[in-house]
GROMACS .gro file of N, CA and C in nm:
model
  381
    1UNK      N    1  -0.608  -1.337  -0.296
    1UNK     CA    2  -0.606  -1.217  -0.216
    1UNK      C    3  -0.597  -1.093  -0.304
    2UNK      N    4  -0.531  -1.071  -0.411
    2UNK     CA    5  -0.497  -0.977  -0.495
    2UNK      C    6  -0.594  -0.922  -0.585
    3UNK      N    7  -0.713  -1.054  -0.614
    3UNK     CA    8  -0.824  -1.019  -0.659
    3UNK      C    9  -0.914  -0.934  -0.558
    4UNK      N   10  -0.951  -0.982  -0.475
    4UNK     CA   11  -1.057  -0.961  -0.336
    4UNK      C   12  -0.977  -0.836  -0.326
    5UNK      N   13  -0.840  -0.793  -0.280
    5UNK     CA   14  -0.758  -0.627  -0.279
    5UNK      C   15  -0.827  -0.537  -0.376
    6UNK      N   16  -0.804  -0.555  -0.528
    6UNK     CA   17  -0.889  -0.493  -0.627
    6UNK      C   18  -0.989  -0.444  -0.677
    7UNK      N   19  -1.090  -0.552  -0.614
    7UNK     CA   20  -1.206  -0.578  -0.629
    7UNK      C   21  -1.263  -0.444  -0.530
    8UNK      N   22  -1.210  -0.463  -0.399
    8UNK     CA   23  -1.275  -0.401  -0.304
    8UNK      C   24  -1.232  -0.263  -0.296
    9UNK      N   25  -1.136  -0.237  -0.375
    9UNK     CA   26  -1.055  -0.101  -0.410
    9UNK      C   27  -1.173  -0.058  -0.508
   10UNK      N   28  -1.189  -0.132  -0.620
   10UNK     CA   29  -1.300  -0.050  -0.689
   10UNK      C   30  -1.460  -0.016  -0.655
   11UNK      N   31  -1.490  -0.126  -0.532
   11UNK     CA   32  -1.624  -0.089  -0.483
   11UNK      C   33  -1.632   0.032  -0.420
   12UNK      N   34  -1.504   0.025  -0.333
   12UNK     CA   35  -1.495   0.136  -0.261
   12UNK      C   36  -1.483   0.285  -0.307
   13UNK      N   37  -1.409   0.277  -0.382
   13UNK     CA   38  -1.428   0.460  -0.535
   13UNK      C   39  -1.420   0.352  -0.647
   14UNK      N   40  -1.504   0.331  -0.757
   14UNK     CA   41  -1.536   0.282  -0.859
   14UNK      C   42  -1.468   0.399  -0.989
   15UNK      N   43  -1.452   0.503  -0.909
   15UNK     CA   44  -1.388   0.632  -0.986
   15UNK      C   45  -1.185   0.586  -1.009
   16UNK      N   46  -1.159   0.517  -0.930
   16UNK     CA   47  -1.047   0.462  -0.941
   16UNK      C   48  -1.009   0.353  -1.036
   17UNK      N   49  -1.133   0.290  -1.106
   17UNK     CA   50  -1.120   0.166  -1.215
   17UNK      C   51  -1.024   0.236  -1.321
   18UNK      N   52  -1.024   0.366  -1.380
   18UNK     CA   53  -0.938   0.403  -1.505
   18UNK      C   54  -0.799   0.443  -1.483
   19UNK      N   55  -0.797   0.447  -1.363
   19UNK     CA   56  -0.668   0.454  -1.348
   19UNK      C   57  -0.558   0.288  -1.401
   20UNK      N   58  -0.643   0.190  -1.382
   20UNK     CA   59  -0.580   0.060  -1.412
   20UNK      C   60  -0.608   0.052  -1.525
   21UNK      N   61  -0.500  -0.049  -1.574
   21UNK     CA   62  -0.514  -0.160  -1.691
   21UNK      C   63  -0.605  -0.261  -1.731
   22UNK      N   64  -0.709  -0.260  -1.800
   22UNK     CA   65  -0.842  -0.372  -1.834
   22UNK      C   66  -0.797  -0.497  -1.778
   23UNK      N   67  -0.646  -0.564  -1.866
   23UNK     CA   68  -0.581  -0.681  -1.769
   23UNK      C   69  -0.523  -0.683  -1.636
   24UNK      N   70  -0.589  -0.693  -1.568
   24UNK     CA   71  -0.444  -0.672  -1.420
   24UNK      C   72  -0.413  -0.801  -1.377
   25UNK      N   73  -0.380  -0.906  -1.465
   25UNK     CA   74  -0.281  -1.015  -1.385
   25UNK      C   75  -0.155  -0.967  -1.408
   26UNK      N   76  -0.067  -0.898  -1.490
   26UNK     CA   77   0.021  -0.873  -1.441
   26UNK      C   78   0.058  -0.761  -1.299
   27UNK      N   79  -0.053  -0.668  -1.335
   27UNK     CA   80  -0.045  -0.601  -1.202
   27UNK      C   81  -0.062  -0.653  -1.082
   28UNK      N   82  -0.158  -0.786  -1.024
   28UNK     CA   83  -0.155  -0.838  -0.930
   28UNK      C   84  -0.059  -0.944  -0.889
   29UNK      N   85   0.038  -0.960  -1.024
   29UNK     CA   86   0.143  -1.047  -0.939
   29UNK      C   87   0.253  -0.903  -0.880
   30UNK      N   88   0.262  -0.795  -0.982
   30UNK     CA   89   0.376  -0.721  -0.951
   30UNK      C   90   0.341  -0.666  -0.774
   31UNK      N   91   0.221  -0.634  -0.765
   31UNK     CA   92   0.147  -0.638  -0.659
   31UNK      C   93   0.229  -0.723  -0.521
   32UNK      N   94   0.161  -0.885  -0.528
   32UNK     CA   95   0.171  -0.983  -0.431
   32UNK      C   96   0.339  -0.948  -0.415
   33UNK      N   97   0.419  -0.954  -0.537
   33UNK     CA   98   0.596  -0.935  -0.486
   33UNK      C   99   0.609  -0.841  -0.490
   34UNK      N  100   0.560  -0.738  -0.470
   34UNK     CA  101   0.635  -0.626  -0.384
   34UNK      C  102   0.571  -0.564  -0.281
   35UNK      N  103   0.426  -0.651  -0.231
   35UNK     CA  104   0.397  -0.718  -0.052
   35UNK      C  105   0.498  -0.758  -0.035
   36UNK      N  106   0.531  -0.858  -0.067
   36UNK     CA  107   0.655  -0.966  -0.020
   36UNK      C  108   0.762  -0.910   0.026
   37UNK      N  109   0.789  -0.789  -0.075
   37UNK     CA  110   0.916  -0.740  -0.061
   37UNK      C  111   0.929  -0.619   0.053
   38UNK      N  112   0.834  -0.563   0.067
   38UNK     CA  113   0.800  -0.458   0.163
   38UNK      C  114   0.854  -0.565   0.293
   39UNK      N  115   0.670  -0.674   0.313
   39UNK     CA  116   0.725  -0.728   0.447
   39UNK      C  117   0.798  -0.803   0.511
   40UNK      N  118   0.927  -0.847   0.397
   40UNK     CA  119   1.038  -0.851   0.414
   40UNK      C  120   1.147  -0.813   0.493
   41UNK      N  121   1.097  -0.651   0.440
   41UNK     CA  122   1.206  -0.586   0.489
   41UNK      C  123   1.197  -0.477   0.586
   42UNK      N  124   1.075  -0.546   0.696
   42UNK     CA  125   1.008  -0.449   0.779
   42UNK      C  126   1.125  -0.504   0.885
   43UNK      N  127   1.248  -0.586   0.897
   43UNK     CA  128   1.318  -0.554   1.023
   43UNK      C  129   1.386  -0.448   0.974
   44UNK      N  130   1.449  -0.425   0.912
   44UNK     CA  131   1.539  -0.310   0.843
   44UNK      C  132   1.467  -0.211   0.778
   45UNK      N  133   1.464  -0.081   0.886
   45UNK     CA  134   1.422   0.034   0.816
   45UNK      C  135   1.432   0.074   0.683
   46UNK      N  136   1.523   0.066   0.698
   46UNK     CA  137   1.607   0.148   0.517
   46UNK      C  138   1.564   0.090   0.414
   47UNK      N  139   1.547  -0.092   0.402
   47UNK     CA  140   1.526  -0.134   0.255
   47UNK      C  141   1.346  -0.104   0.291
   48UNK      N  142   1.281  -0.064   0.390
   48UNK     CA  143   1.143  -0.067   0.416
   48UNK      C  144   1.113   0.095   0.332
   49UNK      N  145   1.182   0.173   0.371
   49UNK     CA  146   1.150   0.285   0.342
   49UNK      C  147   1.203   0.275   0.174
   50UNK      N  148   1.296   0.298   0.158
   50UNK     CA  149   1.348   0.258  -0.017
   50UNK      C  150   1.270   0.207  -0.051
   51UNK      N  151   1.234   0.130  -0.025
   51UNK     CA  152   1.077   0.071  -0.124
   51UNK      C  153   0.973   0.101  -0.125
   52UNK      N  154   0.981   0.166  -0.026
   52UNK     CA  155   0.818   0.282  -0.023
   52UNK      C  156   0.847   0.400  -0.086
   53UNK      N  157   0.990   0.466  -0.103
   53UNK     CA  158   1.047   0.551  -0.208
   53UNK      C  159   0.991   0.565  -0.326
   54UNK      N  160   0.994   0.396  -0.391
   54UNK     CA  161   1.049   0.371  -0.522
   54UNK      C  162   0.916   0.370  -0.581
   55UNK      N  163   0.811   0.259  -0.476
   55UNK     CA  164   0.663   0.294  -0.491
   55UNK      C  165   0.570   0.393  -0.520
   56UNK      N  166   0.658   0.546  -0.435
   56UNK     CA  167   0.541   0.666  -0.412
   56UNK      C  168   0.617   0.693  -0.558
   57UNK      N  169   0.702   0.722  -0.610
   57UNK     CA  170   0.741   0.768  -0.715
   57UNK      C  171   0.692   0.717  -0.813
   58UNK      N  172   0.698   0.605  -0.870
   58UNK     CA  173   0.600   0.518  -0.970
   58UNK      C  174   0.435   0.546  -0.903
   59UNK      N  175   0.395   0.564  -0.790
   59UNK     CA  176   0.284   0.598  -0.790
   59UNK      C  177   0.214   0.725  -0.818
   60UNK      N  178   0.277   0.795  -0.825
   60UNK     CA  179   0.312   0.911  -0.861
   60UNK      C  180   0.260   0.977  -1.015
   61UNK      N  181   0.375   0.883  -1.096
   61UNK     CA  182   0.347   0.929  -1.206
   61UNK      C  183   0.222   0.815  -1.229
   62UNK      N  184   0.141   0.772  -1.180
   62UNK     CA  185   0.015   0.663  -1.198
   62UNK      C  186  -0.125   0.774  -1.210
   63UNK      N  187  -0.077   0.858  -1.146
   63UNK     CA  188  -0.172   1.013  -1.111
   63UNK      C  189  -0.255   0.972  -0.933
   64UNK      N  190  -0.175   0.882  -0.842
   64UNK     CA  191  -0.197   0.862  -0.710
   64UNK      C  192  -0.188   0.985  -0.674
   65UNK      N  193  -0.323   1.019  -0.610
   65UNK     CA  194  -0.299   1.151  -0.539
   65UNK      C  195  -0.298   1.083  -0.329
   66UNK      N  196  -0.254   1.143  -0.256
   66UNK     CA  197  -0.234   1.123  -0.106
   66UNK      C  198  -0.422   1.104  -0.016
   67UNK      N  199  -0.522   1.166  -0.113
   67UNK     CA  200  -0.628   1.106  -0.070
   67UNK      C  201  -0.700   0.955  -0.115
   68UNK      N  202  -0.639   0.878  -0.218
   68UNK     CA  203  -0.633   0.799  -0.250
   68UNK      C  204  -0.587   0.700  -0.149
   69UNK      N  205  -0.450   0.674  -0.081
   69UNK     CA  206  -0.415   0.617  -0.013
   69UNK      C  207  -0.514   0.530   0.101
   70UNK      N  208  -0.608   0.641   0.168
   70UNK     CA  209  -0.683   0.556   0.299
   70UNK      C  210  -0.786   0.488   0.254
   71UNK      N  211  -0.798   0.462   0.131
   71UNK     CA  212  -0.894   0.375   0.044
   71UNK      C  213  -0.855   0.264   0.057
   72UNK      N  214  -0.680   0.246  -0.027
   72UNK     CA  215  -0.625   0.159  -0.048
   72UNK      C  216  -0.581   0.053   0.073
   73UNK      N  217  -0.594   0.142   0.197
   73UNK     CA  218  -0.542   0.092   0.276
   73UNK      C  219  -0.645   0.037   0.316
   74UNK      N  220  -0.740   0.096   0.344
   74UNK     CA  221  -0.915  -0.001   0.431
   74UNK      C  222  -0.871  -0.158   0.311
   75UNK      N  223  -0.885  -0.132   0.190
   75UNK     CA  224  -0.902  -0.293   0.080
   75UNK      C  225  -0.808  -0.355   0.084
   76UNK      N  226  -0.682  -0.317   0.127
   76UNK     CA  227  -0.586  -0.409   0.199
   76UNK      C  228  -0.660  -0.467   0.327
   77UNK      N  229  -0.657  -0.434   0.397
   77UNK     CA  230  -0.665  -0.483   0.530
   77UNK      C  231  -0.796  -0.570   0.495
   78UNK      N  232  -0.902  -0.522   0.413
   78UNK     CA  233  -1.002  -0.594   0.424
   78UNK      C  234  -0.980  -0.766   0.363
   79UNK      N  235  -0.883  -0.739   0.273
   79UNK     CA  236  -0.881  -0.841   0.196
   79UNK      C  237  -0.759  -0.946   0.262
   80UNK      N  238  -0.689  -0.823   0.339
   80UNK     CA  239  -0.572  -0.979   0.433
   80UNK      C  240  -0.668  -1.030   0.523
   81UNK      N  241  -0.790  -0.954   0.584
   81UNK     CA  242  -0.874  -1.016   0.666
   81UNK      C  243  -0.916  -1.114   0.638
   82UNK      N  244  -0.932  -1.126   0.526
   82UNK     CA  245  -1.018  -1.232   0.467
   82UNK      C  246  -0.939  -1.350   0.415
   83UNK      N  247  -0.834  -1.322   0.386
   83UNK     CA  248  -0.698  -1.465   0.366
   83UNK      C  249  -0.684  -1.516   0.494
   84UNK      N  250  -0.645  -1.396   0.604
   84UNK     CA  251  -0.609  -1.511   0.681
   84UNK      C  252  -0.705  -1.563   0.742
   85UNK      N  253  -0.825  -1.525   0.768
   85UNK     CA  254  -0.910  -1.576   0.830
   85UNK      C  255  -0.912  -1.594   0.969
   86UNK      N  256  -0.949  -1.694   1.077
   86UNK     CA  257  -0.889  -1.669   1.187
   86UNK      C  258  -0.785  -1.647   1.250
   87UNK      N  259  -0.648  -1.627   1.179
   87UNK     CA  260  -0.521  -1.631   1.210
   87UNK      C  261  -0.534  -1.462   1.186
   88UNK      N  262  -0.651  -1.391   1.161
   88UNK     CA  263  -0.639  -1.210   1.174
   88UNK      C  264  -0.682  -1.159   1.255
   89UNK      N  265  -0.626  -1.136   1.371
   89UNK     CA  266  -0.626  -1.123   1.486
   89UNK      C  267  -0.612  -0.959   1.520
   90UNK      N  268  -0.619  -0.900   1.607
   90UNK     CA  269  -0.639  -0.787   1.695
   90UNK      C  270  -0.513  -0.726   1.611
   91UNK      N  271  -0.384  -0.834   1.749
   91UNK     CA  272  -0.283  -0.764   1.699
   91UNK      C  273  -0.256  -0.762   1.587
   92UNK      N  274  -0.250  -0.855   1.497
   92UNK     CA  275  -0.204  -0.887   1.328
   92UNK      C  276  -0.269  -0.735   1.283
   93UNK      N  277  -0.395  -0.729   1.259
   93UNK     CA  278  -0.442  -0.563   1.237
   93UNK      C  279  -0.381  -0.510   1.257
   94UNK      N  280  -0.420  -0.432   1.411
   94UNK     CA  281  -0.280  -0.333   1.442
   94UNK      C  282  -0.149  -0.307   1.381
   95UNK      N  283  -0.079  -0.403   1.361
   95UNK     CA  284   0.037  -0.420   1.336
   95UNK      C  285   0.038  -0.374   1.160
   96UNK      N  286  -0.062  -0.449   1.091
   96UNK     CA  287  -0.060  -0.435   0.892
   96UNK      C  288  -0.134  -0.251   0.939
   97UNK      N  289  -0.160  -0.215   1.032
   97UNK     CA  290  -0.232  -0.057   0.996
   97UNK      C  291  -0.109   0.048   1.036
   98UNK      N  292  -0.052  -0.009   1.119
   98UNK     CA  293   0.103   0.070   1.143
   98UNK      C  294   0.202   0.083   1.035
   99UNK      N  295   0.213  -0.007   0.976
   99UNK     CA  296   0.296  -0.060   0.879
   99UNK      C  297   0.243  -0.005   0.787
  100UNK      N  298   0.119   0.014   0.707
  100UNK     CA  299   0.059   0.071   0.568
  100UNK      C  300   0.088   0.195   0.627
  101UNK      N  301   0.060   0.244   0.742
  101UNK     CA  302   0.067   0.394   0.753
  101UNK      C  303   0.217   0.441   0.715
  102UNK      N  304   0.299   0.389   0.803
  102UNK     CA  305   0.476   0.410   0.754
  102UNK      C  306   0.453   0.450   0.610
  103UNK      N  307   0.418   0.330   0.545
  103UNK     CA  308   0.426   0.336   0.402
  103UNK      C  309   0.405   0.435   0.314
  104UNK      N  310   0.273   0.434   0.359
  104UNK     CA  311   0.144   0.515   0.273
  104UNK      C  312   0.206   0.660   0.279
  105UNK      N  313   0.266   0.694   0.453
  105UNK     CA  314   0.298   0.840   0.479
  105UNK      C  315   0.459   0.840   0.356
  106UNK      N  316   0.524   0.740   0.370
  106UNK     CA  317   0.617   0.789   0.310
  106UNK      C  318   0.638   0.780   0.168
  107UNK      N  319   0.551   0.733   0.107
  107UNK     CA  320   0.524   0.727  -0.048
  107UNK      C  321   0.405   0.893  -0.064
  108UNK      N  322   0.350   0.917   0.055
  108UNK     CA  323   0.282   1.040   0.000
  108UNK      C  324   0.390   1.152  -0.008
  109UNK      N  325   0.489   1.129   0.092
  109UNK     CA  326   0.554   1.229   0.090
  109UNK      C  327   0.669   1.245  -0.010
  110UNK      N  328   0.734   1.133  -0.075
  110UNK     CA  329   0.789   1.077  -0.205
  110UNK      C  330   0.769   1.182  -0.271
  111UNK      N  331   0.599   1.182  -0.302
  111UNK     CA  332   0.551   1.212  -0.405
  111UNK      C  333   0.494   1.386  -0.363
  112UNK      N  334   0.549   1.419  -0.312
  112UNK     CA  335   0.527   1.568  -0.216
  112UNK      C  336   0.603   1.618  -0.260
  113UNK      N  337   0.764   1.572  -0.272
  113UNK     CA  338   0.889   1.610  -0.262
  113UNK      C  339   0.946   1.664  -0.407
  114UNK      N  340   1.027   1.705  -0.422
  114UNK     CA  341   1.104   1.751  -0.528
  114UNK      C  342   1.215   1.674  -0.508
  115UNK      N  343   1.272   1.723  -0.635
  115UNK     CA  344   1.410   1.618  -0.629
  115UNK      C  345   1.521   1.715  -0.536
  116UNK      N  346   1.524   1.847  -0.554
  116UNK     CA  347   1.592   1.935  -0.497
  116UNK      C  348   1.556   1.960  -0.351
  117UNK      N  349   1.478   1.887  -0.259
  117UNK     CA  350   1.424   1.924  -0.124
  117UNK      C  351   1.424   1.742  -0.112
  118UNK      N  352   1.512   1.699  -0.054
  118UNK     CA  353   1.472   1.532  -0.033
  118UNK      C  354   1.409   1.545   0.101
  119UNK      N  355   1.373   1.404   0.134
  119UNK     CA  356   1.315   1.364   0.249
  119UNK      C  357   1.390   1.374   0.337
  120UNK      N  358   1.411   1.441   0.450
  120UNK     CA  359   1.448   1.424   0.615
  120UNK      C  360   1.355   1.377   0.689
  121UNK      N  361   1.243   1.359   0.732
  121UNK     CA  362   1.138   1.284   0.800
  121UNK      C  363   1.144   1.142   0.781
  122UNK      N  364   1.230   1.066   0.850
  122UNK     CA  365   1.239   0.954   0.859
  122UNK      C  366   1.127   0.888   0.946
  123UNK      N  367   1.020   0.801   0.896
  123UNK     CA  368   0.934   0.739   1.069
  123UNK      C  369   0.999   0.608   1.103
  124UNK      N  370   1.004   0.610   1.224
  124UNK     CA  371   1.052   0.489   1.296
  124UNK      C  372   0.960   0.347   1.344
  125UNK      N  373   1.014   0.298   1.282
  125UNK     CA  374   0.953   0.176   1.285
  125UNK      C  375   0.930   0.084   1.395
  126UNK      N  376   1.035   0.109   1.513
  126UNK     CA  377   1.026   0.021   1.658
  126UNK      C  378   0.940   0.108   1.747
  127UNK      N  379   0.873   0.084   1.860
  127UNK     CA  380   0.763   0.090   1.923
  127UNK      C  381   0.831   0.239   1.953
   0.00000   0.00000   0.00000
């Protein structure tokens, strides 16, 4: 999956290849566990958001700019489409496009922020 994520990240802006490392197996495991760790911790707001914190900040200094993001997010989805295969369903979508958005919005805004102006815009995660 982490390949097919990558892969389709660079078809999609090919202008995004220099931003990575020539090797990315370590990047695609750090990748797969900290999926893991995100959808983990999608019952509990707080460790959901903290980790989208910790993300936009390291993404940050990566030179991720906030138009970057809806790239990343189409080659996600394209590529869980394609793992799970028929088990990717309507709702399953829905649900990984809600969830990247949380994310995505709160790692852009991470990376918006100053250290002296923190985040108050909390998004809520229950319906």
């Amino acid at each position: 999956m982490t390949t097919a994520f990558y892969d389709r990240i660079f078809e999609l802006a090919p202008e995004f290849r220099p931003m990575f490392p020539a090797d990315m197996s370590a990047l695609k495991h750090d990748f797969i566990a900290k999926l893991a760790v995100l959808v983990g911790s999608l019952d509990e707001a707080t460790g959901l958001l903290s980790g989208a914190d910790v993300l936009g900040r390291n993404h940050l200094r990566y030179g991720v700019r906030p138009e970057h993001y809806p790239v990343v997010g189409e080659a996600l989805l394209w590529s869980l489409a394609r793992g799970l295969g028929p088990h990717w369903t309507d709702e399953v979508e829905q649900a990984w496009r809600k969830v990247y958005a949380i994310i995505a919005e709160r790692m852009i805004a991470i990376g918006a922020s100053s250290p002296a102006s923190p985040i108050t815009n909390t998004p809520r995660l229950g319906p």
